[in-house]
PDB file of C-alpha atoms in Angstrom:
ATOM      1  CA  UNK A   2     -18.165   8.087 -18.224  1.00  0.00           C
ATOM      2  CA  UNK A   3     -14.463   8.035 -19.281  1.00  0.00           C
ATOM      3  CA  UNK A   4     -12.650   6.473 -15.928  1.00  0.00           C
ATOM      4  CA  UNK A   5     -10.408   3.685 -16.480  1.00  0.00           C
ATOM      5  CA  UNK A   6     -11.067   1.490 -13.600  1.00  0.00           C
ATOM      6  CA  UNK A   7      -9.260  -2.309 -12.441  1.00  0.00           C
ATOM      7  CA  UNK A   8     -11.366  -5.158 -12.806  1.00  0.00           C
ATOM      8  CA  UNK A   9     -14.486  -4.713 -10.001  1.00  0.00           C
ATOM      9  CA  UNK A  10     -13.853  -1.608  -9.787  1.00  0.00           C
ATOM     10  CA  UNK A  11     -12.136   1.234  -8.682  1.00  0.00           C
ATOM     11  CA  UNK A  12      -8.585   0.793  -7.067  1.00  0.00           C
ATOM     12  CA  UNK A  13      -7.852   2.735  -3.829  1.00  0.00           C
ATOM     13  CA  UNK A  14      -4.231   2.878  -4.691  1.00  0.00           C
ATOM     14  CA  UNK A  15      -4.874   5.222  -7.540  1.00  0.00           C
ATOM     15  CA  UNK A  16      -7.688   7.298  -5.435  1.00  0.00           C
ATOM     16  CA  UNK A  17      -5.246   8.094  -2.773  1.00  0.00           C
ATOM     17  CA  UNK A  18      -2.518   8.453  -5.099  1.00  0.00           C
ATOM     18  CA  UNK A  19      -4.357  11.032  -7.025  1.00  0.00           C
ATOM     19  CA  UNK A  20      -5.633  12.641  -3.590  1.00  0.00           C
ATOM     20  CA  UNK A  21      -1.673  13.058  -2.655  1.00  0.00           C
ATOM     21  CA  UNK A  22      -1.018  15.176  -5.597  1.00  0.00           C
ATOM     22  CA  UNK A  23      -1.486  18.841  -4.828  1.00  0.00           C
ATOM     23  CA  UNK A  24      -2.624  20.066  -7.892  1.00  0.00           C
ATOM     24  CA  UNK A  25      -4.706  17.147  -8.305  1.00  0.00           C
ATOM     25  CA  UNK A  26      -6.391  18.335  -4.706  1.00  0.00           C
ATOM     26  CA  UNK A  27      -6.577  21.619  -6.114  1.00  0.00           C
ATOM     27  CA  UNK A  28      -8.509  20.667  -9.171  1.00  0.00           C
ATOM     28  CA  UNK A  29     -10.784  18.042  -7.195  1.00  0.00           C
ATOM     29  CA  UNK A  30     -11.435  21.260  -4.900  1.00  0.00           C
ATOM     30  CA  UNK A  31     -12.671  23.253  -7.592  1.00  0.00           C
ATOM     31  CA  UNK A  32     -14.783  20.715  -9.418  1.00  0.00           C
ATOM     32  CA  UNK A  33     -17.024  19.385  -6.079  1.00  0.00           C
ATOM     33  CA  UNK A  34     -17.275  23.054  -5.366  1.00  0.00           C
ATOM     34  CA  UNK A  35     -17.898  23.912  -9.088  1.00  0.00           C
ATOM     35  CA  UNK A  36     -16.097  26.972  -8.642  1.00  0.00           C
ATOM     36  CA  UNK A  37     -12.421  27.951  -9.162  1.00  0.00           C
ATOM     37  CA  UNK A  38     -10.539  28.233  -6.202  1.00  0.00           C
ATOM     38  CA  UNK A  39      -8.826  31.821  -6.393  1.00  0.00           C
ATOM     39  CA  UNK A  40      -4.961  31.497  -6.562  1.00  0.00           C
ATOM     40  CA  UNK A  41      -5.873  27.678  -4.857  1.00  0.00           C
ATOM     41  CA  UNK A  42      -4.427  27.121  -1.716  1.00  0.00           C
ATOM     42  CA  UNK A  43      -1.161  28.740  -0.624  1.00  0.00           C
ATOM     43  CA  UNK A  44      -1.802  31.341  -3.374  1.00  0.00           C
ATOM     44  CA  UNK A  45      -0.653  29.165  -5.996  1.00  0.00           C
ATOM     45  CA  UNK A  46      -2.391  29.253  -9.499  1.00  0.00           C
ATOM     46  CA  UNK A  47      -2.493  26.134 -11.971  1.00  0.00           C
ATOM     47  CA  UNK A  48      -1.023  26.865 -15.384  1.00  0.00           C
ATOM     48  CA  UNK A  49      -3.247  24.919 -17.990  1.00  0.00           C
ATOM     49  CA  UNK A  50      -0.508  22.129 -18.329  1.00  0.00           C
ATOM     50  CA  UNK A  51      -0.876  21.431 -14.706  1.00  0.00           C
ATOM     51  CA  UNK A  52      -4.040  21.327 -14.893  1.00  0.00           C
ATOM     52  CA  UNK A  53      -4.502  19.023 -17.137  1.00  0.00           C
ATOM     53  CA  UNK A  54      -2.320  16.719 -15.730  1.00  0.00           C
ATOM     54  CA  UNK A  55      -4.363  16.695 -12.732  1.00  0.00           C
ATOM     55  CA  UNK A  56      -7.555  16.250 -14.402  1.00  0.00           C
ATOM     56  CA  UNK A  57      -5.925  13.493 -16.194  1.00  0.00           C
ATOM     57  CA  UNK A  58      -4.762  11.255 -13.210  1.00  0.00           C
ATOM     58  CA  UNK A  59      -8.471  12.245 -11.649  1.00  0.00           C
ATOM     59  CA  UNK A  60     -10.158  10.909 -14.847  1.00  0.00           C
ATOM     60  CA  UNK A  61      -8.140   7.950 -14.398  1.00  0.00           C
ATOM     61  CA  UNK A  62      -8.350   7.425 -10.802  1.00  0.00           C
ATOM     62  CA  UNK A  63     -12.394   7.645 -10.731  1.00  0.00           C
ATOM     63  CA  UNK A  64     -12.457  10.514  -8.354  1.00  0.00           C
ATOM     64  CA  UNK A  65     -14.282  12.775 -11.531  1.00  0.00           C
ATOM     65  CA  UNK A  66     -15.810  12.013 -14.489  1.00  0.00           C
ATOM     66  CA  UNK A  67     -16.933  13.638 -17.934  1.00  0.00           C
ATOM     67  CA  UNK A  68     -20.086  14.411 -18.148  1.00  0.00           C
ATOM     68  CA  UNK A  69     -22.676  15.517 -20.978  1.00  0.00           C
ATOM     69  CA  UNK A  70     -20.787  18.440 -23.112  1.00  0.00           C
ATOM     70  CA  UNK A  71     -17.620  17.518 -22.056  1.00  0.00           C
ATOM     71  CA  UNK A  72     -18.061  18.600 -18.288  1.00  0.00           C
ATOM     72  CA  UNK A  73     -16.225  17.176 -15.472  1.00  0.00           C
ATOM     73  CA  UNK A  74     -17.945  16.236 -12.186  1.00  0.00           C
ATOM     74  CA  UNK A  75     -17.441  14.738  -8.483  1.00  0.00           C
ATOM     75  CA  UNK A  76     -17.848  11.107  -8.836  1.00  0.00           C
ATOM     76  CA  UNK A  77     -21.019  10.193  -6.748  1.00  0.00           C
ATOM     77  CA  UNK A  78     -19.846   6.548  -5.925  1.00  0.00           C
ATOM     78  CA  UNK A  79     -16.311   6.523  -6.204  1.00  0.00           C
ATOM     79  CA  UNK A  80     -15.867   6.401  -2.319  1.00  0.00           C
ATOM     80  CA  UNK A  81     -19.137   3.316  -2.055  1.00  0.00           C
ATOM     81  CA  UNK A  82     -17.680   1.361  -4.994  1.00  0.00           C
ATOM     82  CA  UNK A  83     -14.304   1.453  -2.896  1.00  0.00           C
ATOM     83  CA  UNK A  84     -15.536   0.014   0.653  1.00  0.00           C
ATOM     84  CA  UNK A  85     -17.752  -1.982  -1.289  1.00  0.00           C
ATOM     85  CA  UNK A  86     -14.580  -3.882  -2.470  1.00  0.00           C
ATOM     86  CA  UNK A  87     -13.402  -5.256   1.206  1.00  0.00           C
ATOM     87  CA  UNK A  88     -13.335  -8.308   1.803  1.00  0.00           C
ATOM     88  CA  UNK A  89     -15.650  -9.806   4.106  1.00  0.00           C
ATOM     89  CA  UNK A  90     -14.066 -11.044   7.077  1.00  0.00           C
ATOM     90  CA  UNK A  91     -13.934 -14.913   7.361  1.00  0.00           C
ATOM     91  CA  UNK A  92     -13.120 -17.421   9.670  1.00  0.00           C
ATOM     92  CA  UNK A  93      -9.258 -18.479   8.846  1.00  0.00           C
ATOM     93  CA  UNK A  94      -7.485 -21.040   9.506  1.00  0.00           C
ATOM     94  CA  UNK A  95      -3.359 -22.302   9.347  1.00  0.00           C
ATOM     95  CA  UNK A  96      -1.361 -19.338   9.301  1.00  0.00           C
ATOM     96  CA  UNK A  97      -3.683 -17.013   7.456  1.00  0.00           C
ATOM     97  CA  UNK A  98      -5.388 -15.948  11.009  1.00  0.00           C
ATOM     98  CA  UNK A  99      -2.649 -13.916  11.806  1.00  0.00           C
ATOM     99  CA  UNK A 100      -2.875 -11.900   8.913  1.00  0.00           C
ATOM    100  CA  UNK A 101      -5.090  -9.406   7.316  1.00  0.00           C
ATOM    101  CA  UNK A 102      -4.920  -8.400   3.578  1.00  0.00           C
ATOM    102  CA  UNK A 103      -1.518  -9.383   3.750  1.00  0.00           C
ATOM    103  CA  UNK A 104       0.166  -8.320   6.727  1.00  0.00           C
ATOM    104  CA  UNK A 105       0.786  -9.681  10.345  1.00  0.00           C
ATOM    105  CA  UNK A 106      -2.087  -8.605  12.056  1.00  0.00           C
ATOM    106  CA  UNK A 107      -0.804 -10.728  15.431  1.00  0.00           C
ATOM    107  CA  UNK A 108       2.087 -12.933  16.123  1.00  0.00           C
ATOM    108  CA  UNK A 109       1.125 -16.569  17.307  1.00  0.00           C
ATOM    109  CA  UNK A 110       2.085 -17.127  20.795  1.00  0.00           C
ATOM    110  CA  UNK A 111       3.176 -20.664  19.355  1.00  0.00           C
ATOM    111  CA  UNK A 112       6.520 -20.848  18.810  1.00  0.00           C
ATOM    112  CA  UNK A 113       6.085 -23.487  16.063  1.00  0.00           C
ATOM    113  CA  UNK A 114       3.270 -21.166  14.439  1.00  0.00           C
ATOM    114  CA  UNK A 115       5.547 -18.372  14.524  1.00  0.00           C
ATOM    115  CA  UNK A 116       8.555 -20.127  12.877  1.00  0.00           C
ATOM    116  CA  UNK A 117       5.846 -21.142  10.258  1.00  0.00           C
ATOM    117  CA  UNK A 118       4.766 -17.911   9.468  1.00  0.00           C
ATOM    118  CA  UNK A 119       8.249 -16.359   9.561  1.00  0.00           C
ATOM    119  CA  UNK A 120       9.332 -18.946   7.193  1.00  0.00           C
ATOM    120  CA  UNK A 121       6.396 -17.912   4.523  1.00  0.00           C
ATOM    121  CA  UNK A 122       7.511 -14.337   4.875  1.00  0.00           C
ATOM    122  CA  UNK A 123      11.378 -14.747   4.494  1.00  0.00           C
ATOM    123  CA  UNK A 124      10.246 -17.304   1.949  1.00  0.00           C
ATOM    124  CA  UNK A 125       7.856 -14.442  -0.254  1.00  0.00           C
ATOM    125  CA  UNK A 126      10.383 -10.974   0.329  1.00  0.00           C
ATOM    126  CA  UNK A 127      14.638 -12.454   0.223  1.00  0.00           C
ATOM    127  CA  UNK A 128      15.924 -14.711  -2.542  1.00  0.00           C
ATOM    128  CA  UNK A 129      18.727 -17.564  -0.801  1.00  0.00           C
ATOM    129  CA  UNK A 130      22.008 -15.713  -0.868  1.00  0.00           C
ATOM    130  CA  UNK A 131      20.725 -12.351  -1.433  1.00  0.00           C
ATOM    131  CA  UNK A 132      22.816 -10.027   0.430  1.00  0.00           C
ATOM    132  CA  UNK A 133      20.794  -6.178   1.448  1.00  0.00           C
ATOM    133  CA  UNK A 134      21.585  -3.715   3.480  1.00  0.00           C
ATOM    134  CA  UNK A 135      19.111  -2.487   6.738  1.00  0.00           C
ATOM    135  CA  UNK A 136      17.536  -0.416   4.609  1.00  0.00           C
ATOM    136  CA  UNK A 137      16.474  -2.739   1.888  1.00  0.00           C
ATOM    137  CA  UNK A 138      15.252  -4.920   4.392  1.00  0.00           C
ATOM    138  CA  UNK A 139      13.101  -2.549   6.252  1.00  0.00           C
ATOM    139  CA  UNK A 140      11.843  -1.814   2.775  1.00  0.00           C
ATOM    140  CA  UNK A 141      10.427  -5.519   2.100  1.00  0.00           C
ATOM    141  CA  UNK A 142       9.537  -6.126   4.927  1.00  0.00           C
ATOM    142  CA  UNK A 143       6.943  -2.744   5.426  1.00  0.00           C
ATOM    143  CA  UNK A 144       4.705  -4.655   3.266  1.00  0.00           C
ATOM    144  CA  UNK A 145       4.251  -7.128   6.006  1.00  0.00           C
ATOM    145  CA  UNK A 146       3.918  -4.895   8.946  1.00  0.00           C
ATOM    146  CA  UNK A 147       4.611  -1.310  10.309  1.00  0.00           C
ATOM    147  CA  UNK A 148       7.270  -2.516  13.008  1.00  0.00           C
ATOM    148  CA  UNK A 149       9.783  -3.780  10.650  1.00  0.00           C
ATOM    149  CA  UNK A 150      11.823  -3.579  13.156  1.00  0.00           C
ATOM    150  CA  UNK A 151      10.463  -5.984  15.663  1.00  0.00           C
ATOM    151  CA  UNK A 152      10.016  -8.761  11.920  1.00  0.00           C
ATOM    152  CA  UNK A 153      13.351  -8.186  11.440  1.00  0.00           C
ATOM    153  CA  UNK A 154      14.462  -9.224  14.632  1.00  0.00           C
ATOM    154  CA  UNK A 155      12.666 -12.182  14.518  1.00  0.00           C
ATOM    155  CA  UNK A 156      13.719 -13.021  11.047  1.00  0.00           C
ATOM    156  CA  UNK A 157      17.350 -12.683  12.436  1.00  0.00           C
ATOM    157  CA  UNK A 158      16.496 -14.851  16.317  1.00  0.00           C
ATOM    158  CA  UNK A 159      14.770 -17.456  14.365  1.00  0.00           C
ATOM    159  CA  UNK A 160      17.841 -17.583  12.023  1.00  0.00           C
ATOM    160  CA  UNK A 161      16.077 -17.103   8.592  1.00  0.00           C
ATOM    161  CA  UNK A 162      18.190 -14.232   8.305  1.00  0.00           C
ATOM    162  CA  UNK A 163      21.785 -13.747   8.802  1.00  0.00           C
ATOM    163  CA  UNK A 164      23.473 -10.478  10.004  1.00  0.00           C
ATOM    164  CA  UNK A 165      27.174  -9.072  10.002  1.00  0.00           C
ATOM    165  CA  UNK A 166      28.619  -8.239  13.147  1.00  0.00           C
ATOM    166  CA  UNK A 167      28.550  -4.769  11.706  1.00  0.00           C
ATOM    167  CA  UNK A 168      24.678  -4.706  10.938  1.00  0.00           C
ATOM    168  CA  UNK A 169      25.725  -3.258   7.620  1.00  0.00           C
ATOM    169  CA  UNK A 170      24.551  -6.650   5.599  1.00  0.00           C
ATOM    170  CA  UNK A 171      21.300  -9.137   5.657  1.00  0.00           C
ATOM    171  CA  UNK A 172      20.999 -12.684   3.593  1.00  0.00           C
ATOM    172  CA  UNK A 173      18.154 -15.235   3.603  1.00  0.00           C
ATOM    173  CA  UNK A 174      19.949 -18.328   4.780  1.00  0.00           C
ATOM    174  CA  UNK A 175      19.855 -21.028   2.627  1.00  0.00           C
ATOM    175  CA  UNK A 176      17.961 -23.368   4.985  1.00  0.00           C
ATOM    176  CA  UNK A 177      16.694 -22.202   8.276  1.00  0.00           C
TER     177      UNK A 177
END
């Protein structure tokens, strides 16, 4: 087996990475079919650099894997070894009950909570005096949650984060 794989295992970053790539789909098609998929989908054909790009970032990504003389197969376990690597859920405690795997999975209905948690997030994505525009913001702050929108507001009502009058310009404050 030639997969490079992150310690414990397969990462599903690089699976669905690899799964994103057309040609890559196109290859991973042909190879749990073990048949060639005439001109692929949409009628496109893979020339043999392509190709081998896509086998390379499947190699890589643990989705297929060399076998005896050189031959390339479905990985059996790639898609166990990958839920086999959530976490268990645990009781939490402190502010880590409102999150899962690193985002806001609820806001606390305590307004002292939620300061405390908005503080560890404007703490972990701006630098003090940073100045970003909307955008940038929305950026950071996607790792946290989907509604960057509603985060932002609160970043910017619980004063951790000022705003121009314009909305063109964000900064951490230097103490909230």
């Amino acid at each position: 087996m030639t997969r490079r794989t992150e310690p414990g295992g397969p990462h599903w970053r690089r699976v669905m990475a690899a799964l994103a790539n057309k040609d890559a789909r196109i290859v991973y098609a042909e190879t749990v079919l073990g048949a060639k998929v005439p001109g692929g989908p949409h009628g496109s054909t893979l020339s043999d650099r392509r190709r081998n790009q896509a086998t390379a970032l499947l190699l890589e990504s643990g989705l297929i894997e060399r076998k005896a003389e050189n031959q390339l197969a479905a990985s059996e376990t790639i898609f166990r070894d990958l839920l086999t690597q959530q976490p268990r859920r645990q009781a939490q405690t402190g502010l880590d009950r409102f999150m899962r795997l690193g985002r806001i999975e609820r806001y606390p209905a305590n307004i002292s909570e939620r300061r405390e948690l908005l503080a560890r997030i404007v703490s972990e994505a701006f630098s003090p005096g940073e100045h970003l525009t909307e955008r940038q913001v929305n950026e950071r702050l996607l790792s946290y949650t989907d509604d960057v929108v509603m985060l932002r507001r609160y970043l910017v009502d619980f004063e951790f984060l000022d705003r121009t009058p314009s909305g063109s310009s964000y900064s951490r404050k230097m103490a909230p």
